[in-house]
XYZ file of C-alpha atoms in Angstrom:
753
model
C -27.511 9.468 -20.474
C -31.071 8.726 -19.459
C -33.274 9.953 -16.387
C -35.775 7.994 -14.296
C -37.752 9.226 -11.361
C -39.821 7.043 -8.839
C -39.451 5.730 -5.290
C -36.924 3.383 -3.650
C -39.073 0.356 -3.407
C -36.353 -2.187 -2.049
C -32.694 -1.887 -1.205
C -30.715 -5.231 -1.990
C -27.543 -4.047 -0.842
C -25.849 -0.838 0.526
C -22.261 -0.273 1.781
C -22.100 2.341 4.439
C -18.339 2.690 4.057
C -18.514 3.388 0.092
C -22.206 4.003 -0.679
C -22.396 1.362 -3.294
C -25.886 0.277 -3.472
C -28.139 -2.029 -5.323
C -31.678 -1.221 -5.319
C -35.163 -1.544 -6.934
C -36.803 1.769 -8.218
C -40.549 1.822 -8.980
C -40.642 4.338 -11.854
C -43.156 6.973 -11.571
C -46.151 7.012 -13.655
C -45.613 3.439 -15.039
C -44.983 1.153 -12.194
C -42.112 -0.355 -13.913
C -39.330 -1.974 -11.234
C -35.913 -0.868 -12.398
C -32.707 -2.435 -11.006
C -30.371 0.326 -10.207
C -26.727 -0.017 -9.082
C -24.264 2.842 -8.165
C -22.977 5.084 -5.369
C -25.591 6.624 -2.987
C -24.205 8.251 0.215
C -27.528 8.115 1.932
C -30.438 6.185 0.639
C -33.641 4.887 2.229
C -36.378 2.557 1.080
C -39.610 4.901 0.565
C -37.547 7.595 -0.524
C -38.336 9.591 -3.844
C -35.352 10.222 -6.081
C -34.340 10.977 -9.664
C -31.508 8.944 -11.302
C -29.165 9.566 -14.301
C -27.221 7.097 -16.092
C -27.110 4.368 -18.716
C -28.789 0.983 -19.152
C -26.349 -2.168 -19.205
C -27.030 -5.891 -19.345
C -25.237 -8.100 -16.715
C -24.470 -11.702 -17.743
C -26.073 -13.001 -14.571
C -28.363 -10.225 -13.299
C -29.837 -8.967 -16.551
C -30.842 -5.565 -17.388
C -29.520 -2.895 -14.953
C -29.374 0.924 -14.754
C -25.992 2.053 -13.900
C -26.263 5.236 -11.903
C -23.732 8.211 -12.382
C -25.824 10.716 -10.802
C -28.972 11.066 -8.539
C -30.844 13.708 -6.679
C -33.752 13.689 -4.096
C -37.092 14.554 -4.882
C -39.080 16.144 -2.094
C -42.399 14.428 -1.516
C -45.234 16.875 -2.120
C -48.159 14.546 -1.713
C -49.134 13.159 1.636
C -49.274 9.462 0.449
C -45.475 9.926 -0.670
C -44.591 11.656 2.694
C -46.206 8.875 4.540
C -44.362 5.927 2.482
C -41.095 7.765 3.202
C -41.601 8.373 7.002
C -43.212 5.077 7.418
C -40.398 3.211 5.725
C -38.301 3.458 8.875
C -35.956 5.863 7.008
C -35.925 8.315 10.015
C -35.022 6.276 13.277
C -37.714 6.754 15.825
C -40.644 7.048 13.292
C -42.391 3.801 12.544
C -45.630 3.627 10.475
C -47.800 4.315 13.312
C -46.140 7.598 14.317
C -45.745 8.391 10.796
C -49.393 8.386 10.272
C -50.000 10.479 13.394
C -47.569 13.226 12.042
C -49.281 13.135 8.497
C -52.572 13.344 10.055
C -51.690 16.276 12.162
C -49.474 18.334 9.716
C -50.456 17.077 6.316
C -48.306 18.562 3.507
C -46.458 20.569 5.934
C -45.088 17.553 7.804
C -41.540 17.660 6.486
C -41.369 21.615 7.179
C -42.400 20.980 10.715
C -39.854 18.242 11.270
C -37.038 20.420 9.851
C -38.060 23.956 10.917
C -40.650 23.643 13.803
C -39.766 20.284 15.393
C -41.001 21.326 18.912
C -44.432 21.087 17.593
C -43.983 17.316 17.073
C -44.180 17.012 20.956
C -47.844 17.896 20.738
C -48.519 14.444 19.193
C -49.314 11.792 21.652
C -46.187 9.356 22.158
C -43.612 11.862 21.030
C -41.652 13.513 23.927
C -39.563 16.737 23.496
C -36.494 14.649 23.404
C -37.769 12.276 20.746
C -39.095 15.369 18.619
C -35.236 16.744 18.813
C -33.861 13.255 17.748
C -36.460 13.226 14.931
C -35.209 16.441 13.656
C -31.679 15.778 14.083
C -31.795 12.751 11.911
C -33.755 14.165 9.347
C -31.422 17.245 9.038
C -28.308 15.170 9.068
C -29.730 13.036 5.952
C -30.597 16.214 4.194
C -27.108 17.915 5.211
C -25.447 14.923 3.528
C -27.539 14.915 0.478
C -27.121 18.647 -0.053
C -23.362 18.499 0.571
C -23.415 15.843 -2.227
C -25.220 17.945 -4.538
C -22.918 20.801 -3.799
C -19.820 18.762 -4.516
C -21.225 17.081 -7.701
C -21.593 20.629 -9.295
C -17.794 20.895 -9.262
C -17.291 17.562 -10.984
C -16.710 15.620 -7.637
C -17.888 11.910 -8.167
C -19.917 10.458 -5.686
C -17.554 8.212 -4.262
C -15.118 11.006 -3.627
C -17.950 13.059 -2.080
C -18.464 10.261 0.467
C -14.948 10.409 1.540
C -14.922 14.135 1.778
C -18.007 14.311 3.837
C -16.613 11.454 6.238
C -13.567 13.581 6.734
C -15.038 16.961 7.304
C -18.784 16.242 8.159
C -21.037 19.439 8.302
C -18.009 21.484 7.584
C -17.348 20.094 3.970
C -18.811 23.207 2.194
C -17.081 25.496 4.392
C -13.645 23.952 4.185
C -13.921 23.809 0.408
C -15.046 27.246 0.041
C -11.978 28.412 2.246
C -9.140 26.123 0.904
C -10.061 23.378 -1.656
C -6.395 22.325 -1.576
C -7.054 20.744 1.853
C -8.175 17.964 0.014
C -4.878 16.947 -1.121
C -3.565 17.050 2.355
C -6.424 15.492 4.083
C -7.971 12.766 1.880
C -6.364 9.572 1.127
C -5.390 9.223 -2.624
C -6.509 12.820 -3.578
C -3.693 14.524 -5.079
C -2.732 17.962 -5.997
C -4.111 17.503 -9.698
C -7.585 16.674 -8.473
C -7.751 19.275 -5.854
C -6.533 21.853 -8.416
C -9.141 20.815 -10.900
C -11.798 21.400 -8.351
C -10.273 24.726 -7.107
C -10.309 25.899 -10.697
C -14.068 25.099 -11.311
C -14.745 26.894 -8.078
C -12.718 29.885 -9.076
C -10.732 32.455 -7.337
C -7.794 30.293 -6.421
C -5.603 30.591 -9.441
C -2.820 32.694 -7.680
C -3.612 31.761 -4.126
C -1.070 31.045 -1.560
C -3.059 27.838 -0.753
C -2.522 26.748 -4.399
C 1.220 27.351 -4.366
C 1.904 25.648 -1.166
C -0.266 22.629 -1.985
C 1.789 22.150 -5.246
C 5.030 22.301 -3.015
C 3.662 19.634 -0.649
C 2.480 17.495 -3.348
C 5.773 17.330 -5.086
C 7.538 16.539 -2.007
C 4.738 13.665 -1.060
C 5.102 12.406 -4.553
C 8.913 12.348 -4.152
C 8.129 9.808 -1.044
C 6.374 7.339 -3.757
C 9.885 7.411 -5.502
C 11.846 6.617 -2.407
C 13.198 10.026 -1.498
C 12.884 11.557 1.954
C 13.859 14.893 0.885
C 14.279 16.886 -2.563
C 17.249 19.252 -3.504
C 15.693 22.770 -3.628
C 16.452 23.002 -7.386
C 14.619 19.854 -8.245
C 11.644 20.770 -6.032
C 11.396 24.134 -8.071
C 11.684 22.228 -11.522
C 9.023 20.028 -10.411
C 6.695 22.669 -9.417
C 7.170 24.754 -12.495
C 5.454 21.707 -14.313
C 2.131 22.757 -12.551
C 2.418 26.622 -11.778
C 3.159 28.590 -14.757
C 5.493 31.793 -14.338
C 6.913 30.258 -11.146
C 10.373 31.793 -10.779
C 12.908 31.607 -7.981
C 11.761 34.765 -6.071
C 8.203 33.391 -5.844
C 9.624 29.949 -4.816
C 11.559 31.447 -1.999
C 8.608 33.168 -0.682
C 6.507 30.056 -0.878
C 9.194 27.890 0.765
C 9.606 30.629 3.698
C 5.921 30.472 4.297
C 5.856 26.873 4.374
C 8.849 26.720 6.681
C 7.121 29.453 8.936
C 4.036 27.258 9.113
C 6.307 24.068 9.957
C 4.772 22.303 6.903
C 8.504 21.625 5.649
C 11.986 21.856 6.843
C 15.187 22.765 5.047
C 18.539 21.335 5.644
C 21.928 22.496 3.803
C 24.310 19.485 3.360
C 27.395 19.090 1.069
C 26.794 16.736 -1.954
C 28.880 14.010 -3.028
C 31.269 16.461 -4.815
C 31.564 18.676 -1.699
C 29.167 21.494 -2.983
C 26.534 22.776 -0.333
C 22.908 21.844 -1.376
C 19.848 22.895 0.140
C 17.422 20.093 0.836
C 13.736 20.397 1.562
C 11.729 17.981 3.684
C 8.097 17.466 4.783
C 8.250 18.186 8.377
C 7.130 14.528 9.154
C 10.061 13.055 6.984
C 12.664 14.973 8.678
C 11.227 14.169 12.233
C 11.318 10.460 11.209
C 14.850 10.351 10.149
C 16.077 12.325 13.070
C 14.184 9.885 15.319
C 15.625 6.885 13.765
C 19.116 8.264 14.284
C 18.523 9.098 17.936
C 16.991 5.804 18.637
C 19.688 3.791 16.992
C 22.333 5.724 18.958
C 20.427 5.180 22.169
C 20.000 1.219 21.724
C 23.696 1.173 20.776
C 24.956 3.218 23.616
C 22.531 1.674 26.020
C 24.202 -1.930 25.758
C 26.354 -2.441 28.687
C 28.742 -4.579 26.877
C 29.669 -8.236 27.538
C 30.954 -9.379 30.917
C 34.134 -11.793 31.260
C 31.697 -14.803 31.950
C 29.700 -13.720 28.802
C 32.909 -13.717 26.734
C 33.801 -17.097 28.225
C 30.561 -18.546 27.347
C 30.625 -17.087 23.745
C 34.151 -18.887 23.319
C 32.663 -22.057 24.642
C 29.599 -21.798 22.243
C 31.781 -20.991 19.269
C 34.537 -23.701 20.055
C 32.598 -26.555 18.472
C 31.699 -24.229 15.352
C 35.140 -23.664 13.996
C 34.515 -26.444 11.597
C 31.773 -24.598 9.792
C 32.184 -21.017 10.730
C 34.981 -19.028 8.893
C 36.729 -16.028 10.436
C 34.390 -13.435 9.273
C 31.282 -15.477 10.433
C 32.839 -16.076 13.907
C 33.605 -12.313 14.055
C 29.955 -11.507 13.151
C 28.536 -13.667 15.978
C 30.841 -11.973 18.557
C 29.894 -8.530 17.204
C 26.190 -9.450 17.346
C 26.222 -10.446 20.834
C 28.593 -7.481 21.970
C 26.680 -4.586 20.605
C 23.247 -2.800 21.003
C 23.070 -2.408 17.179
C 24.798 -4.889 14.790
C 24.368 -5.211 10.954
C 24.991 -8.282 9.210
C 25.175 -8.169 5.303
C 26.188 -10.395 2.341
C 24.965 -11.922 -0.848
C 23.657 -15.242 -1.561
C 25.624 -18.309 -0.694
C 27.916 -16.328 1.782
C 26.569 -18.003 4.823
C 24.200 -15.403 6.314
C 21.727 -17.943 7.243
C 24.325 -20.383 9.250
C 25.623 -17.165 10.783
C 22.123 -16.098 11.898
C 21.641 -19.734 13.517
C 25.096 -19.580 15.142
C 24.102 -16.170 16.755
C 20.902 -17.621 17.795
C 22.653 -20.643 19.226
C 24.957 -18.427 21.218
C 21.959 -16.268 22.618
C 20.153 -19.129 23.627
C 23.168 -20.590 25.728
C 23.497 -17.104 27.271
C 19.689 -17.193 28.085
C 18.782 -14.004 26.029
C 15.329 -14.021 24.706
C 14.960 -13.565 20.991
C 12.296 -12.177 18.478
C 12.644 -12.682 14.716
C 10.792 -10.951 12.019
C 11.135 -9.725 8.551
C 9.078 -7.107 6.373
C 6.920 -9.596 4.475
C 4.988 -12.764 5.213
C 7.016 -14.753 2.453
C 10.409 -13.438 4.059
C 9.105 -14.235 7.653
C 8.012 -17.804 6.570
C 11.445 -18.522 4.810
C 13.152 -17.180 8.169
C 11.071 -19.686 10.279
C 12.284 -22.608 7.972
C 15.838 -21.605 7.941
C 16.164 -21.092 11.684
C 13.695 -23.643 13.053
C 12.240 -20.879 15.159
C 9.088 -18.801 14.829
C 9.572 -15.694 12.920
C 6.679 -13.184 12.092
C 6.306 -10.094 10.015
C 7.308 -6.739 11.442
C 3.686 -5.543 11.520
C 2.662 -8.544 13.584
C 5.746 -8.328 15.743
C 4.449 -4.629 16.513
C 0.841 -5.767 16.965
C -0.678 -3.786 14.158
C -4.089 -2.552 14.716
C -6.691 -1.364 12.267
C -7.748 2.161 12.378
C -9.909 4.479 9.891
C -7.918 4.709 6.727
C -8.232 8.640 6.708
C -6.659 8.775 10.040
C -3.725 6.450 9.253
C -0.334 8.270 9.396
C 2.219 8.005 6.758
C 4.986 7.517 9.559
C 3.056 4.802 11.290
C 1.913 6.643 14.322
C -1.052 5.074 16.013
C -0.833 1.782 13.728
C 0.860 -0.414 16.176
C 0.079 -1.407 19.693
C 3.999 -2.054 20.411
C 5.657 1.427 20.981
C 7.723 3.371 23.381
C 4.859 3.008 26.073
C 4.369 -0.724 25.373
C 7.781 -1.944 24.172
C 8.797 -5.492 22.860
C 9.405 -7.949 25.564
C 12.732 -9.620 24.286
C 16.365 -8.989 24.909
C 17.394 -9.305 21.138
C 15.352 -8.420 18.019
C 16.703 -10.129 14.693
C 15.256 -8.350 11.457
C 15.941 -10.082 8.203
C 15.686 -8.759 4.691
C 16.486 -5.376 6.071
C 16.994 -3.861 2.538
C 12.941 -3.940 2.278
C 12.419 -1.904 5.413
C 11.312 1.693 4.586
C 12.020 4.584 7.037
C 8.520 4.729 8.368
C 8.494 1.036 9.312
C 11.995 1.258 10.794
C 10.767 4.061 12.893
C 7.910 2.265 14.131
C 10.133 -0.650 14.991
C 12.753 1.186 16.858
C 10.033 2.995 18.940
C 9.241 -0.499 20.462
C 12.750 -1.203 21.422
C 13.878 -0.020 24.878
C 17.628 1.139 25.096
C 19.482 -0.827 27.904
C 16.991 -3.627 27.583
C 16.786 -4.823 23.984
C 19.230 -4.957 21.395
C 18.694 -5.209 17.364
C 20.464 -7.133 14.721
C 19.748 -6.145 11.263
C 20.450 -8.635 8.438
C 20.266 -8.019 4.711
C 21.752 -7.875 1.319
C 22.855 -4.191 0.813
C 23.071 -4.740 -2.977
C 19.342 -5.615 -3.329
C 17.157 -3.014 -4.568
C 16.016 -0.476 -1.972
C 12.759 -0.503 -0.246
C 9.505 0.195 -2.292
C 8.706 2.723 0.429
C 10.846 5.869 1.049
C 14.259 5.931 2.440
C 17.416 3.837 1.914
C 17.778 2.585 5.586
C 20.106 -0.372 5.365
C 22.483 1.499 3.211
C 22.431 4.570 5.216
C 22.995 2.720 8.615
C 25.881 0.890 6.905
C 27.203 3.947 5.164
C 27.177 5.934 8.457
C 30.062 3.672 9.654
C 28.520 4.441 13.236
C 27.424 0.753 14.046
C 29.274 -2.541 14.214
C 28.889 -4.573 11.040
C 30.323 -7.484 9.190
C 30.040 -8.109 5.306
C 30.317 -11.770 4.354
C 31.868 -12.070 1.042
C 33.204 -15.813 0.708
C 30.945 -18.164 -1.358
C 31.064 -21.466 0.490
C 31.470 -24.709 -1.434
C 31.930 -22.783 -4.487
C 32.416 -25.890 -6.679
C 28.938 -27.200 -5.329
C 27.354 -23.622 -5.641
C 24.434 -23.109 -7.885
C 24.921 -21.131 -11.092
C 22.265 -19.006 -9.799
C 24.496 -18.063 -6.842
C 27.695 -17.834 -8.851
C 26.190 -15.650 -11.838
C 24.544 -13.236 -8.963
C 27.900 -12.486 -7.541
C 29.543 -11.965 -10.999
C 26.747 -9.684 -11.860
C 27.344 -7.841 -8.485
C 31.099 -7.504 -9.247
C 30.314 -5.984 -12.594
C 31.225 -9.352 -14.380
C 29.140 -10.769 -17.055
C 27.010 -13.776 -16.143
C 27.918 -17.145 -18.060
C 25.173 -17.706 -20.627
C 26.451 -20.812 -22.149
C 23.450 -22.931 -20.962
C 25.540 -25.647 -19.575
C 24.066 -24.963 -16.300
C 21.267 -26.827 -14.501
C 19.571 -23.881 -12.997
C 20.572 -20.867 -14.921
C 19.533 -20.399 -18.735
C 19.473 -17.801 -21.183
C 17.213 -18.033 -24.112
C 18.134 -15.572 -27.096
C 14.897 -14.054 -28.502
C 14.830 -11.130 -30.982
C 11.683 -9.232 -30.331
C 8.903 -8.974 -27.992
C 6.478 -11.245 -30.152
C 9.021 -14.110 -29.687
C 9.694 -13.650 -26.004
C 6.188 -13.654 -25.208
C 5.482 -16.869 -27.095
C 8.447 -18.681 -25.254
C 7.430 -17.130 -22.034
C 3.858 -18.798 -22.147
C 5.202 -22.072 -22.939
C 7.873 -21.916 -20.193
C 5.383 -20.902 -17.445
C 2.488 -23.189 -18.455
C 4.516 -26.457 -19.588
C 8.355 -26.523 -19.315
C 9.288 -24.981 -16.115
C 6.395 -26.539 -13.874
C 7.685 -30.157 -14.920
C 11.446 -28.939 -14.436
C 11.250 -27.643 -10.906
C 8.304 -29.777 -9.856
C 5.986 -26.861 -9.010
C 2.635 -25.685 -10.311
C 2.519 -22.940 -13.017
C 1.238 -20.298 -10.306
C 4.538 -20.775 -8.583
C 6.683 -19.701 -11.409
C 7.137 -15.975 -11.201
C 7.727 -13.698 -14.239
C 9.771 -10.702 -13.273
C 10.309 -7.741 -15.541
C 11.755 -4.232 -14.850
C 8.858 -2.223 -16.044
C 5.035 -1.923 -16.089
C 4.383 -0.524 -19.504
C 5.033 -1.905 -23.064
C 4.615 -5.533 -24.411
C 7.057 -6.810 -21.882
C 5.700 -4.840 -19.240
C 3.712 -6.097 -16.082
C 0.328 -4.942 -17.216
C 0.543 -6.520 -20.646
C 2.014 -9.710 -19.521
C -0.460 -10.145 -16.695
C -3.194 -9.925 -19.346
C -1.306 -12.557 -21.555
C -0.555 -14.979 -18.607
C -4.359 -14.593 -17.171
C -5.487 -15.872 -20.729
C -3.142 -18.601 -20.601
C -3.266 -19.918 -16.795
C -6.622 -19.009 -15.936
C -8.886 -18.470 -19.135
C -12.517 -17.528 -19.053
C -15.092 -20.199 -18.301
C -18.878 -20.296 -17.412
C -18.024 -21.618 -14.045
C -15.693 -18.591 -13.185
C -17.195 -15.326 -12.181
C -15.658 -12.261 -13.708
C -15.529 -8.558 -12.956
C -14.367 -5.540 -14.965
C -13.058 -3.420 -12.419
C -11.695 -0.150 -13.892
C -9.414 -1.171 -16.404
C -8.800 -4.738 -15.152
C -10.555 -8.115 -15.542
C -10.873 -10.087 -12.184
C -11.569 -13.643 -12.724
C -12.084 -16.474 -9.941
C -8.653 -18.262 -9.782
C -6.650 -15.263 -10.604
C -3.268 -14.759 -9.001
C -3.218 -11.306 -7.321
C -1.217 -9.007 -5.143
C -1.901 -6.526 -2.459
C -0.330 -3.204 -3.538
C -0.663 -1.050 -0.401
C -0.668 -1.805 3.432
C -4.236 -1.951 4.546
C -4.300 -2.384 8.361
C -7.905 -2.755 8.854
C -8.784 -5.902 6.622
C -9.650 -8.973 8.518
C -7.882 -12.201 7.852
C -9.564 -15.503 8.830
C -7.259 -18.547 8.808
C -8.713 -21.554 7.136
C -7.979 -25.259 6.897
C -6.620 -27.084 3.957
C -10.172 -27.720 2.959
C -10.863 -23.977 3.016
C -12.951 -24.050 6.206
C -12.364 -21.360 8.806
C -10.673 -22.457 11.924
C -11.553 -19.736 14.310
C -8.397 -17.699 14.249
C -8.778 -14.101 12.905
C -6.141 -11.202 12.666
C -5.858 -7.854 10.775
C -3.619 -6.574 8.191
C -2.777 -7.074 4.476
C 0.447 -5.867 3.363
C 2.071 -4.584 0.313
C 3.458 -7.385 -1.625
C 1.213 -10.165 -0.238
C 0.330 -12.538 -3.034
C -3.149 -14.671 -3.220
C -5.715 -16.316 -5.126
C -9.231 -15.002 -5.908
C -11.582 -17.646 -4.519
C -14.724 -15.843 -5.260
C -16.275 -12.689 -6.249
C -19.668 -10.913 -6.527
C -19.960 -8.074 -8.832
C -23.499 -7.365 -7.490
C -22.448 -7.054 -3.983
C -18.874 -5.482 -4.751
C -17.093 -8.094 -2.764
C -14.109 -10.310 -3.534
C -12.636 -13.096 -1.386
C -8.795 -13.759 -1.633
C -6.914 -16.775 -0.073
C -3.345 -15.634 0.856
C -0.411 -18.070 1.267
C -2.937 -20.933 1.231
C -3.839 -20.071 4.757
C -5.842 -16.703 5.141
C -9.173 -15.516 3.455
C -9.567 -12.009 3.229
C -12.867 -10.325 1.922
C -12.491 -7.142 0.078
C -15.406 -4.648 -0.277
C -15.833 -2.229 -3.311
C -12.982 0.362 -3.150
C -10.656 -1.948 -1.193
C -10.180 -3.783 -4.410
C -8.212 -0.781 -5.711
C -5.300 -2.076 -3.895
C -5.342 -5.555 -5.793
C -3.500 -6.222 -9.101
C -2.677 -9.243 -10.933
C 0.674 -11.102 -10.067
C 1.461 -13.442 -12.639
C 3.990 -10.865 -13.592
C 5.633 -8.548 -11.291
C 8.131 -5.854 -11.359
C 11.478 -7.035 -10.017
C 11.032 -4.245 -7.409
C 7.756 -5.757 -6.046
C 9.485 -9.062 -5.781
C 11.823 -8.025 -3.114
C 12.088 -10.574 0.027
C 10.388 -13.250 -2.064
C 11.758 -16.458 -3.304
C 10.145 -18.555 -6.142
C 11.091 -22.085 -7.410
C 11.514 -20.536 -10.820
C 11.965 -17.083 -12.259
C 11.669 -15.919 -15.720
C 12.970 -12.513 -16.725
C 11.967 -11.066 -20.211
C 14.867 -8.523 -21.094
C 14.848 -6.730 -24.224
C 15.349 -2.931 -23.759
C 14.005 -0.099 -21.656
C 14.964 2.984 -19.770
C 18.399 3.024 -18.576
C 17.301 4.187 -15.095
C 15.482 0.701 -14.912
C 17.977 -1.547 -16.831
C 20.543 -1.449 -14.180
C 23.007 -4.028 -12.337
C 21.243 -4.110 -8.959
C 17.924 -4.683 -10.596
C 19.354 -7.742 -12.580
C 21.120 -8.926 -9.603
C 17.776 -8.630 -7.436
C 15.899 -10.719 -10.054
C 18.331 -13.369 -10.356
C 18.588 -13.793 -6.617
C 14.892 -14.339 -6.335
C 15.177 -17.763 -8.065
C 15.697 -20.905 -5.779
C 15.969 -23.911 -8.533
C 16.042 -22.041 -11.909
C 16.610 -18.675 -13.260
C 15.717 -18.086 -17.131
C 16.339 -15.064 -18.963
C 14.547 -14.329 -22.248
C 15.827 -11.973 -24.685
C 18.891 -10.051 -25.855
C 22.485 -10.824 -24.542
C 23.460 -7.323 -25.295
C 20.616 -5.948 -22.968
C 22.190 -8.198 -20.141
C 25.786 -7.044 -20.853
C 24.554 -3.364 -20.784
C 22.612 -3.741 -17.458
C 25.769 -5.397 -15.750
C 27.655 -2.374 -17.128
C 25.041 0.015 -15.836
C 26.008 0.579 -12.048
C 24.178 4.065 -12.002
C 21.405 3.392 -9.524
C 18.283 5.522 -9.518
C 19.213 8.172 -7.009
C 17.400 8.374 -3.688
C 17.606 11.687 -1.747
C 17.836 10.847 2.144
C 19.494 12.441 5.112
C 19.503 9.465 7.503
C 23.195 8.903 6.991
C 24.147 12.332 8.106
C 21.418 12.406 10.871
C 23.096 9.159 12.222
C 26.558 10.680 12.001
C 25.544 14.035 13.696
C 23.964 12.097 16.461
C 26.948 10.032 17.161
C 29.270 13.188 16.750
C 31.158 11.693 13.728
C 32.816 13.602 11.002
């Protein structure tokens, strides 16, 4: 590491949100101008600073000094003070006022501003009010700088320090000195491990209740990321023991009692599948959400008055001409959907869900009932629009998602949507497709916007798909409760004409082996012995063979894999496919961001809901057409149009229609999408899918994962790998266990056994 000291001559770029800055430093004693890049929470032209870092050479911008740390240097000479005050760094002080202050107080000028600001009012042109404002702004900047220095001594990076100060303000130091584990609760993406490392460096927290409680909350929050809404008590204890040495059951019970008393967690004792009583531990918020979903579903269902005789006659008339193309189950589904407050329609591919939805819509329109259609993702909503001929939108757009400060976002969605119980949706029927993807928090927000007695809900999905990426198992829990009307479609229509994708998907779902004889026109199995052979064949398929076969671009061919790591994992395959489909070029900007190389032209995916990002609709030629919206959501796929490493920005075009500009740390939410995990592909369809299947953890290599992957393909599904692996996946019907309580909540709310 090297150090340089000087004054900030020019600031080329500064992000107030992230602190990322590009500045020119005039080095003291040499007059050399040095380009510095790094994170500066507060920085002004004219300021004297000492920077620590390393020299690097950028391909476009030449020599740079990458700053890893900095500190302010208090000016001692009058000319240095004048340069700083005259730079406009302190609002209210221009060059003329700066000259007056320096002429009056000389080397004591900064001391007067900070400690005796009332004396500033002795200067002509400075009122007592203005003197106070100058003092406040000067002290605010000093406080931020001092706080950053305090945080840095405990190994807190500048970027994290900014987020901490943004959350706690002038109370930052007091908060951390009292309970540094609050960081894990209050700061987005700061977990227990980070907070614990900081606390250990500060000392005095090794055996504190703060640490123990923070660990429990961390394990429960981490469980949410794996889909659980709760955790069995024994599992919670086991996971906590990974972080806290000598944690026994007595100590655990005390921690749990205290957390319950503080209303941070709740416990519920229920019988497991074998009838044994098990105590489950919830974050209080998670339990509230499940109870709320159960109550709202019950209210919506019970609030429906039922069909009148005239309505039943209208349904009979509407269905009379449909008997030729609707079977008994489909007709029953139409009647049940129109006759209940809550109705669930499920079925696999080719079983007529789309035909049934269209019939339901036809009947509802004949009855004059207004409808809104929505799905969890943009791709699923677009497909719903195409198959129904009616406008469908994402659930987030349906609920009128609004942007708010990221640290204030609630995991349960509160405050994120304009539509809620105080401003409900204005429709008599809401139809939700691809419901297996809807997690508990999004379902909670959706149901809040539905008025019992005014609006009914129709939930459509394939219960055999993988569950949502987010927590909960909402569709299966609603079905499993047995509390609401539902119809499961099982008949494959025109089976002799059905694609082998559909037929094999149903075989897999029934636990039967798919046909791998390659006599199909749309389902292929290419035996390969090892990862090297698979990678070679995969690149040829994606780049050459499949685009011609299905009449699509290589970017439309989607590689789906069960895992993230390994030679056949998402991370490795994305690097391989990037080199093949979007190789380096002098015409393409590149940016090494963390461990990832982003390049103009890359296929990328959003990995987390961001409700604040602005989307600008563009024409086919890429020109803005004036329409803007907010929100980019988990699973959205786009292409990098341009990027600037100097200004830390990236422009991404989503769905060939919406341009989104990312700034600095927002890019954390992007990853390459040439290859995706099968879980991430839910709700999407692709002209062709390639699945490399060789080996992997049993929990991942399961039947419903294979089923989900196959059903993502529209015109061609290709498996590369080992037939024995496919056989084992079909045989493995052990799903990764999700601990949820919604099914029991619904039954208790509906007074069911």
